[in-house]
Short mmCIF file of N, CA, C and O in Angstrom, two decimals:
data_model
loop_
_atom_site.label_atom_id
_atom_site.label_comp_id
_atom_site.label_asym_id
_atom_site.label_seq_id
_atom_site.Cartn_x
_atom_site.Cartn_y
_atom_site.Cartn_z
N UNK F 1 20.50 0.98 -3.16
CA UNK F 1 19.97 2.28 -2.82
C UNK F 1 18.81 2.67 -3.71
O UNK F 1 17.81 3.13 -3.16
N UNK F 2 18.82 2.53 -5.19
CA UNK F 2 17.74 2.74 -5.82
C UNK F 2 16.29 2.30 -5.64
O UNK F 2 15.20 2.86 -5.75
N UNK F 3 16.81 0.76 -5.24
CA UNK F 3 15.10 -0.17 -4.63
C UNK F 3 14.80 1.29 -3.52
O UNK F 3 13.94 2.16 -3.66
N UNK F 4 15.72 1.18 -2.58
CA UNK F 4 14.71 1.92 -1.59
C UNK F 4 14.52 3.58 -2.27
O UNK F 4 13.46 4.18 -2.07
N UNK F 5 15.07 3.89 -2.67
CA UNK F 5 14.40 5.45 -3.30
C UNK F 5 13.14 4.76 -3.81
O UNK F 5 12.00 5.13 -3.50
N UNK F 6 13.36 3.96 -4.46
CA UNK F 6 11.78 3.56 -5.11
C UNK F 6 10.67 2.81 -4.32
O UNK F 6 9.66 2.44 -4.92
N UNK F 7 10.76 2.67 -3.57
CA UNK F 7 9.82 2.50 -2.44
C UNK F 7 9.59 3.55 -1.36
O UNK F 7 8.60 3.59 -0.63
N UNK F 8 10.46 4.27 -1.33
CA UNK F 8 9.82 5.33 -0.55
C UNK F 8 9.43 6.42 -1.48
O UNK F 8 9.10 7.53 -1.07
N UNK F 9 9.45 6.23 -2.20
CA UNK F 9 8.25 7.07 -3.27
C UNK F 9 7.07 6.70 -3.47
O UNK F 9 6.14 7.50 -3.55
N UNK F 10 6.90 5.18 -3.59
CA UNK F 10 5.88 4.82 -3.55
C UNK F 10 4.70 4.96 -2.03
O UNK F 10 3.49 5.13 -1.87
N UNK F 11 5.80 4.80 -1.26
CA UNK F 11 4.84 5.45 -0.06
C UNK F 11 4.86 6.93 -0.21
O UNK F 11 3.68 7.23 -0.37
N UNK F 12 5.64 8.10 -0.24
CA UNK F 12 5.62 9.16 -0.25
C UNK F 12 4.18 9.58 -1.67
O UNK F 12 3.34 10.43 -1.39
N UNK F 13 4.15 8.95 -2.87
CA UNK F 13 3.07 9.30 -3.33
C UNK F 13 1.41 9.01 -2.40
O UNK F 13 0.50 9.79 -2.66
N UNK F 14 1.20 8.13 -1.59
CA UNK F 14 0.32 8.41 -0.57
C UNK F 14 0.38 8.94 0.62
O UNK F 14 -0.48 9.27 1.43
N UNK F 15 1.42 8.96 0.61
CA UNK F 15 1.49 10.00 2.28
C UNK F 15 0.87 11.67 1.88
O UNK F 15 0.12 12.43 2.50
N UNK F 16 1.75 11.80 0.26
CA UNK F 16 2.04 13.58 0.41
C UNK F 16 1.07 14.20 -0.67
O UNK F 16 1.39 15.24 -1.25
N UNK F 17 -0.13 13.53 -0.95
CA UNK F 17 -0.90 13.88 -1.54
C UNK F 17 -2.04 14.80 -1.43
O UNK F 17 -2.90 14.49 -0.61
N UNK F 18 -2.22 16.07 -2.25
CA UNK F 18 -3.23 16.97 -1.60
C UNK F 18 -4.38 16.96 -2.87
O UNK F 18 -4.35 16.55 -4.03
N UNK F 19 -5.46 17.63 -1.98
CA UNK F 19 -6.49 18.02 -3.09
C UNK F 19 -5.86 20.06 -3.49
O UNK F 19 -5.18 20.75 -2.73
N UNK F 20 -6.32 20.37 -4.60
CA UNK F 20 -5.87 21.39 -5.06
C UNK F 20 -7.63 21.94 -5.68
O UNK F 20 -8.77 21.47 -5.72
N UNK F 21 -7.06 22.93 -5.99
CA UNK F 21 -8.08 23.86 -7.06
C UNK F 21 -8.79 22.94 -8.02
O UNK F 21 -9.95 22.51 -8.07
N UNK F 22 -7.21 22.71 -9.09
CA UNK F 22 -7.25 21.79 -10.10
C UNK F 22 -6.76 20.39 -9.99
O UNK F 22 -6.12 19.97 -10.95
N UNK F 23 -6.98 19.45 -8.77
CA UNK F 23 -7.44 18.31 -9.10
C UNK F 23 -5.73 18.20 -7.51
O UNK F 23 -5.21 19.03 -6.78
N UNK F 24 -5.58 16.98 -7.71
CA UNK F 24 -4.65 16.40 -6.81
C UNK F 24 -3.34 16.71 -7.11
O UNK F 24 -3.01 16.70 -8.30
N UNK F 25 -2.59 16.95 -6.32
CA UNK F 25 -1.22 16.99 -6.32
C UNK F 25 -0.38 16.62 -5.39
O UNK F 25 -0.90 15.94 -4.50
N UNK F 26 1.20 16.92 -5.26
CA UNK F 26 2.18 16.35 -4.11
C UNK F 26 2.82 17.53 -3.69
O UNK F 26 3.32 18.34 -4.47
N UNK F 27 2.83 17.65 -2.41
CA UNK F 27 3.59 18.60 -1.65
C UNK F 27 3.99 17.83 -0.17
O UNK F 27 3.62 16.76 0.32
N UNK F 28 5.02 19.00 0.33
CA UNK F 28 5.12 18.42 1.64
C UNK F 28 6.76 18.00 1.29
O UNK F 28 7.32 17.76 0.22
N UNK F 29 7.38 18.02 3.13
CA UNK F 29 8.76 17.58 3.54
C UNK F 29 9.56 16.23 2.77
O UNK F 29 10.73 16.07 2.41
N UNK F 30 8.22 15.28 2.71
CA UNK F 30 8.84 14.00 2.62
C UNK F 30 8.79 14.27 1.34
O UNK F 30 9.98 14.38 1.04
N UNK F 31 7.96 14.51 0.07
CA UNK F 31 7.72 14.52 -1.56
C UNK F 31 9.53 15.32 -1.87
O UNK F 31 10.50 14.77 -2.39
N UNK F 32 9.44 16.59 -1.39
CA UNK F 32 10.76 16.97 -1.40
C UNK F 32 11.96 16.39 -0.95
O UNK F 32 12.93 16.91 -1.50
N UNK F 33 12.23 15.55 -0.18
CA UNK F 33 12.94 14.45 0.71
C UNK F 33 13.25 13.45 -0.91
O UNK F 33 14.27 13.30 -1.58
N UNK F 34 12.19 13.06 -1.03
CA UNK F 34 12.55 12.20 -1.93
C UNK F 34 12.91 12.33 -2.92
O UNK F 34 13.60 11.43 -3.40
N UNK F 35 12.55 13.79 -3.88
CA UNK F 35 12.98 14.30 -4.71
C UNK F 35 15.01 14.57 -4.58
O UNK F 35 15.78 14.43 -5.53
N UNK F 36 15.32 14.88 -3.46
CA UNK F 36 16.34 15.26 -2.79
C UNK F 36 17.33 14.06 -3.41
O UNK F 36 18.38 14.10 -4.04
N UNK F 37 16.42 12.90 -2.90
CA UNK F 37 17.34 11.71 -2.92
C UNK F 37 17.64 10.93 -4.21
O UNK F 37 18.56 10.13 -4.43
N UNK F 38 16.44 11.44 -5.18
CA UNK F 38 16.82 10.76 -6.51
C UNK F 38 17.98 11.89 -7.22
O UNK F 38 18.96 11.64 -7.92
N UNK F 39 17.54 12.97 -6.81
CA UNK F 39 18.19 13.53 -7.46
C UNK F 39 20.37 13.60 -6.91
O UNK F 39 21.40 13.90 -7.51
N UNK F 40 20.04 13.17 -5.65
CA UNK F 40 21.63 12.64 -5.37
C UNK F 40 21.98 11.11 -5.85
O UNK F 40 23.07 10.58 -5.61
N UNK F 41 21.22 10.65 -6.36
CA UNK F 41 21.39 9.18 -6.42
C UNK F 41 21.67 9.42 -8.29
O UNK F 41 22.50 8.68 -8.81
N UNK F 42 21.28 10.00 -8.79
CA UNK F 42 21.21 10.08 -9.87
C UNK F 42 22.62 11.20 -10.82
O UNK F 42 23.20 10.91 -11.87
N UNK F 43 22.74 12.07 -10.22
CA UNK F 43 24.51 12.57 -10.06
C UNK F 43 25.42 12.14 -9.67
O UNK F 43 26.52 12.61 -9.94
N UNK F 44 25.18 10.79 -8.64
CA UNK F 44 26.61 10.46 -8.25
C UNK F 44 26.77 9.07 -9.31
O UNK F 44 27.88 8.74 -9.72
N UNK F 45 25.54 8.35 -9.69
CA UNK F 45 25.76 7.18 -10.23
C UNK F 45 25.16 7.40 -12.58
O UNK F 45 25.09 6.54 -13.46
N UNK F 46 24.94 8.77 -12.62
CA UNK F 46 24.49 9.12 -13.92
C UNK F 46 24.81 10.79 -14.41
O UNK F 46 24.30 11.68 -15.10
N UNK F 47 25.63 10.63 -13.81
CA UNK F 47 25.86 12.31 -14.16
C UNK F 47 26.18 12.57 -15.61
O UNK F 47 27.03 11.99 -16.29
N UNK F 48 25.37 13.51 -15.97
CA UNK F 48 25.99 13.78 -17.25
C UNK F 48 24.58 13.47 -18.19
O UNK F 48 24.32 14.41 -18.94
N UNK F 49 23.81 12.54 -18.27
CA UNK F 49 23.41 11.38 -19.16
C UNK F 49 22.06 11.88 -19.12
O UNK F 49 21.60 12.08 -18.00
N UNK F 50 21.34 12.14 -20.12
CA UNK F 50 19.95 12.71 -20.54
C UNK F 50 18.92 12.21 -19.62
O UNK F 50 18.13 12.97 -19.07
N UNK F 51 18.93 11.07 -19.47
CA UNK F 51 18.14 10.53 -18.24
C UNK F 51 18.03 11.08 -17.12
O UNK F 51 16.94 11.03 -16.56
N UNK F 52 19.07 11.73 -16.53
CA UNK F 52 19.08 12.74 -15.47
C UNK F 52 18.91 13.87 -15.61
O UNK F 52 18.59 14.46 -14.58
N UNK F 53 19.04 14.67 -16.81
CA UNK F 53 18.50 15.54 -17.21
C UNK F 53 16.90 15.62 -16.81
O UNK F 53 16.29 16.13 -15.87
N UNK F 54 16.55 14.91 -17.90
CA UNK F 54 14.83 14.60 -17.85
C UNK F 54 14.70 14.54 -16.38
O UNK F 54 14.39 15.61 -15.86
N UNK F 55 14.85 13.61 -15.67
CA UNK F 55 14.71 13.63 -14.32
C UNK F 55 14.37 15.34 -13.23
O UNK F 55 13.58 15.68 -12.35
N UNK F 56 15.48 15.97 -14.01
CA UNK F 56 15.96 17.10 -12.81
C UNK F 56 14.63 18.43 -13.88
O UNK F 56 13.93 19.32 -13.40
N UNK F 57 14.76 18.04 -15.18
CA UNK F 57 13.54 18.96 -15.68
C UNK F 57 11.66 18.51 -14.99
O UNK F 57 10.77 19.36 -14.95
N UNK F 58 11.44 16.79 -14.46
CA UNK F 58 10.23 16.74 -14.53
C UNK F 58 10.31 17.76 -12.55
O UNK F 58 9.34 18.30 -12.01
N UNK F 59 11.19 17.72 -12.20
CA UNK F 59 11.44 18.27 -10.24
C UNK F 59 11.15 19.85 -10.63
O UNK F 59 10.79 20.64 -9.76
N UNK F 60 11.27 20.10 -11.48
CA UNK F 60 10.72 21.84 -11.60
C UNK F 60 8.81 21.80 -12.03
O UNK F 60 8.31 22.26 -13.05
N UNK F 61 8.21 21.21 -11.07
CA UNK F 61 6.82 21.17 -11.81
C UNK F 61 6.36 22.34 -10.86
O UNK F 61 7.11 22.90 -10.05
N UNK F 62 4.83 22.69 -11.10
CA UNK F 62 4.24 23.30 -10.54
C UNK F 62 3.01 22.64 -9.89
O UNK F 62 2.58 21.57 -10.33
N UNK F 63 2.41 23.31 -8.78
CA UNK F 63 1.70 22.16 -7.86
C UNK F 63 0.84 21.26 -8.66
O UNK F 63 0.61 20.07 -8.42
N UNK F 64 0.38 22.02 -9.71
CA UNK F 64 -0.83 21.35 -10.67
C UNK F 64 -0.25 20.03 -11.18
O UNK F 64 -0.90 18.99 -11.25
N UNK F 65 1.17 20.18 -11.56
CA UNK F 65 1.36 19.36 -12.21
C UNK F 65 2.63 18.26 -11.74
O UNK F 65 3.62 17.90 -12.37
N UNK F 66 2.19 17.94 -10.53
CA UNK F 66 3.34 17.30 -9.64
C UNK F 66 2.61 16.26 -9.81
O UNK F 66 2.81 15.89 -8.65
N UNK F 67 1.72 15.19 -10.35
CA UNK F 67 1.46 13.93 -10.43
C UNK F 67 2.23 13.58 -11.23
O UNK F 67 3.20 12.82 -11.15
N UNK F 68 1.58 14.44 -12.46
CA UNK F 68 2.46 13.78 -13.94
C UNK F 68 3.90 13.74 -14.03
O UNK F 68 4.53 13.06 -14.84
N UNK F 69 4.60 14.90 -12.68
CA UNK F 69 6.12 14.84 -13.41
C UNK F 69 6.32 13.87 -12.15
O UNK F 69 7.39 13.30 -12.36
N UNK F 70 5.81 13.43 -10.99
CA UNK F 70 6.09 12.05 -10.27
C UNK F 70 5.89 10.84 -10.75
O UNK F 70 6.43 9.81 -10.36
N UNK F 71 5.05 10.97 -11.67
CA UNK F 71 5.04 9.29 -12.32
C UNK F 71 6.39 10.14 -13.35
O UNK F 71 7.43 9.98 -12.71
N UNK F 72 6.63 10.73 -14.32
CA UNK F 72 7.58 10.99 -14.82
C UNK F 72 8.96 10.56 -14.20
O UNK F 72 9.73 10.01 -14.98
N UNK F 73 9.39 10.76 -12.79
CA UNK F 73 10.14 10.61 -11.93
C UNK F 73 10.31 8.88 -11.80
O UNK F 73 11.29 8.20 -12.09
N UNK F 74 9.12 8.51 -11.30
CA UNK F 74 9.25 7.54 -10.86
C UNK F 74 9.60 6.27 -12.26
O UNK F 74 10.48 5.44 -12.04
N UNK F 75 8.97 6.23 -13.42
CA UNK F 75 9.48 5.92 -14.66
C UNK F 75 10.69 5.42 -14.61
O UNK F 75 11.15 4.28 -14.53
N UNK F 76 11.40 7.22 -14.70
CA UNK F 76 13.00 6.93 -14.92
C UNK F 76 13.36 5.94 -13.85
O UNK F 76 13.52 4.74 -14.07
N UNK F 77 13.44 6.30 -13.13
CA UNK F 77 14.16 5.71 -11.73
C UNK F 77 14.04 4.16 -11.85
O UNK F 77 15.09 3.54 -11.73
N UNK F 78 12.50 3.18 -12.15
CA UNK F 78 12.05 2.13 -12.18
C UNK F 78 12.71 1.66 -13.66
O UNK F 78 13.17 0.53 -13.52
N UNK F 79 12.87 2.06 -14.76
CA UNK F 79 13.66 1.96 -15.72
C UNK F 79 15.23 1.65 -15.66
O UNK F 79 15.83 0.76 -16.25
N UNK F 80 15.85 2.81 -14.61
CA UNK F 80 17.08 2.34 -14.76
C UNK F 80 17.28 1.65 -13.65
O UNK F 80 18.46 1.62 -13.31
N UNK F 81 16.15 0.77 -12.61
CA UNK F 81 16.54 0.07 -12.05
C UNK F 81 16.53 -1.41 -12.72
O UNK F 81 17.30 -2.29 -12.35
N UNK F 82 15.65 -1.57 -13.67
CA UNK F 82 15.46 -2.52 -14.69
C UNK F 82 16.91 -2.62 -15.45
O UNK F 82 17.07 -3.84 -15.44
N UNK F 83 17.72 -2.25 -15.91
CA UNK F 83 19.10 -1.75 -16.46
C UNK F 83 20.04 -2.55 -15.50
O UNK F 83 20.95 -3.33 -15.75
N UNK F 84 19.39 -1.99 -14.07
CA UNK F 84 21.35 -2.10 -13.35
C UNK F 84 20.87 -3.73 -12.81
O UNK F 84 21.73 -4.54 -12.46
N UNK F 85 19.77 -4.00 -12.80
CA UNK F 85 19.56 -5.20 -12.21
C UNK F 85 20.41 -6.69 -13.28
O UNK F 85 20.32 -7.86 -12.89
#
C-alpha cells in the first residue's frame, strides 16, 4: 500500500499544481485525496511514533507553502518505505 501512496503522489504533485501570488503550490481534490491516504496509512501502521507526527504537522501548510511540506510528506513516506522494505 505504501508503493502506491507513493506514486500517486508523485503523479498528484503534477496533476495538482497551481501558480499562486507567491510562486507555485498544491491544491485540489486529488492533493487532499492523497494527503487523506498517507495520513490513514500512517495511523493504522505508525501510530503513535514522531514520524507521524511530523507527517500530520507538514498537512497543516498554507497554500504558499504546500511544496515544501509535500516534499516534506513525501520524504517521510519514501523513508519509511526504505525501512519496511
Amino acid at each position: 500500500m505504501l508503493d502506491k501512496i507513493i506514486a500517486e503522489g508523485e503523479a498528484v504533485r503534477k496533476k495538482c499544481v497551481k501558480d499562486g501570488t507567491y510562486g507555485e503550490y498544491l491544491a485540489g481534490e486529488a492533493y487532499e485525496k492523497w494527503i487523506a491516504k498517507g495520513i490513514i496509512y500512517l495511523e493504522k501502521n505508525h501510530q503513535g511514533e514522531t514520524i507521524t507526527k511530523n507527517f500530520l504537522e507538514a498537512t497543516q501548510s498554507r497554500a504558499g507553502e504546500s511544496i515544501s511540506n509535500y516534499e516534506k510528506m513525501m520524504g517521510i513516506l519514501k523513508a519509511i518505505q526504505e525501512f519496511e522494505e
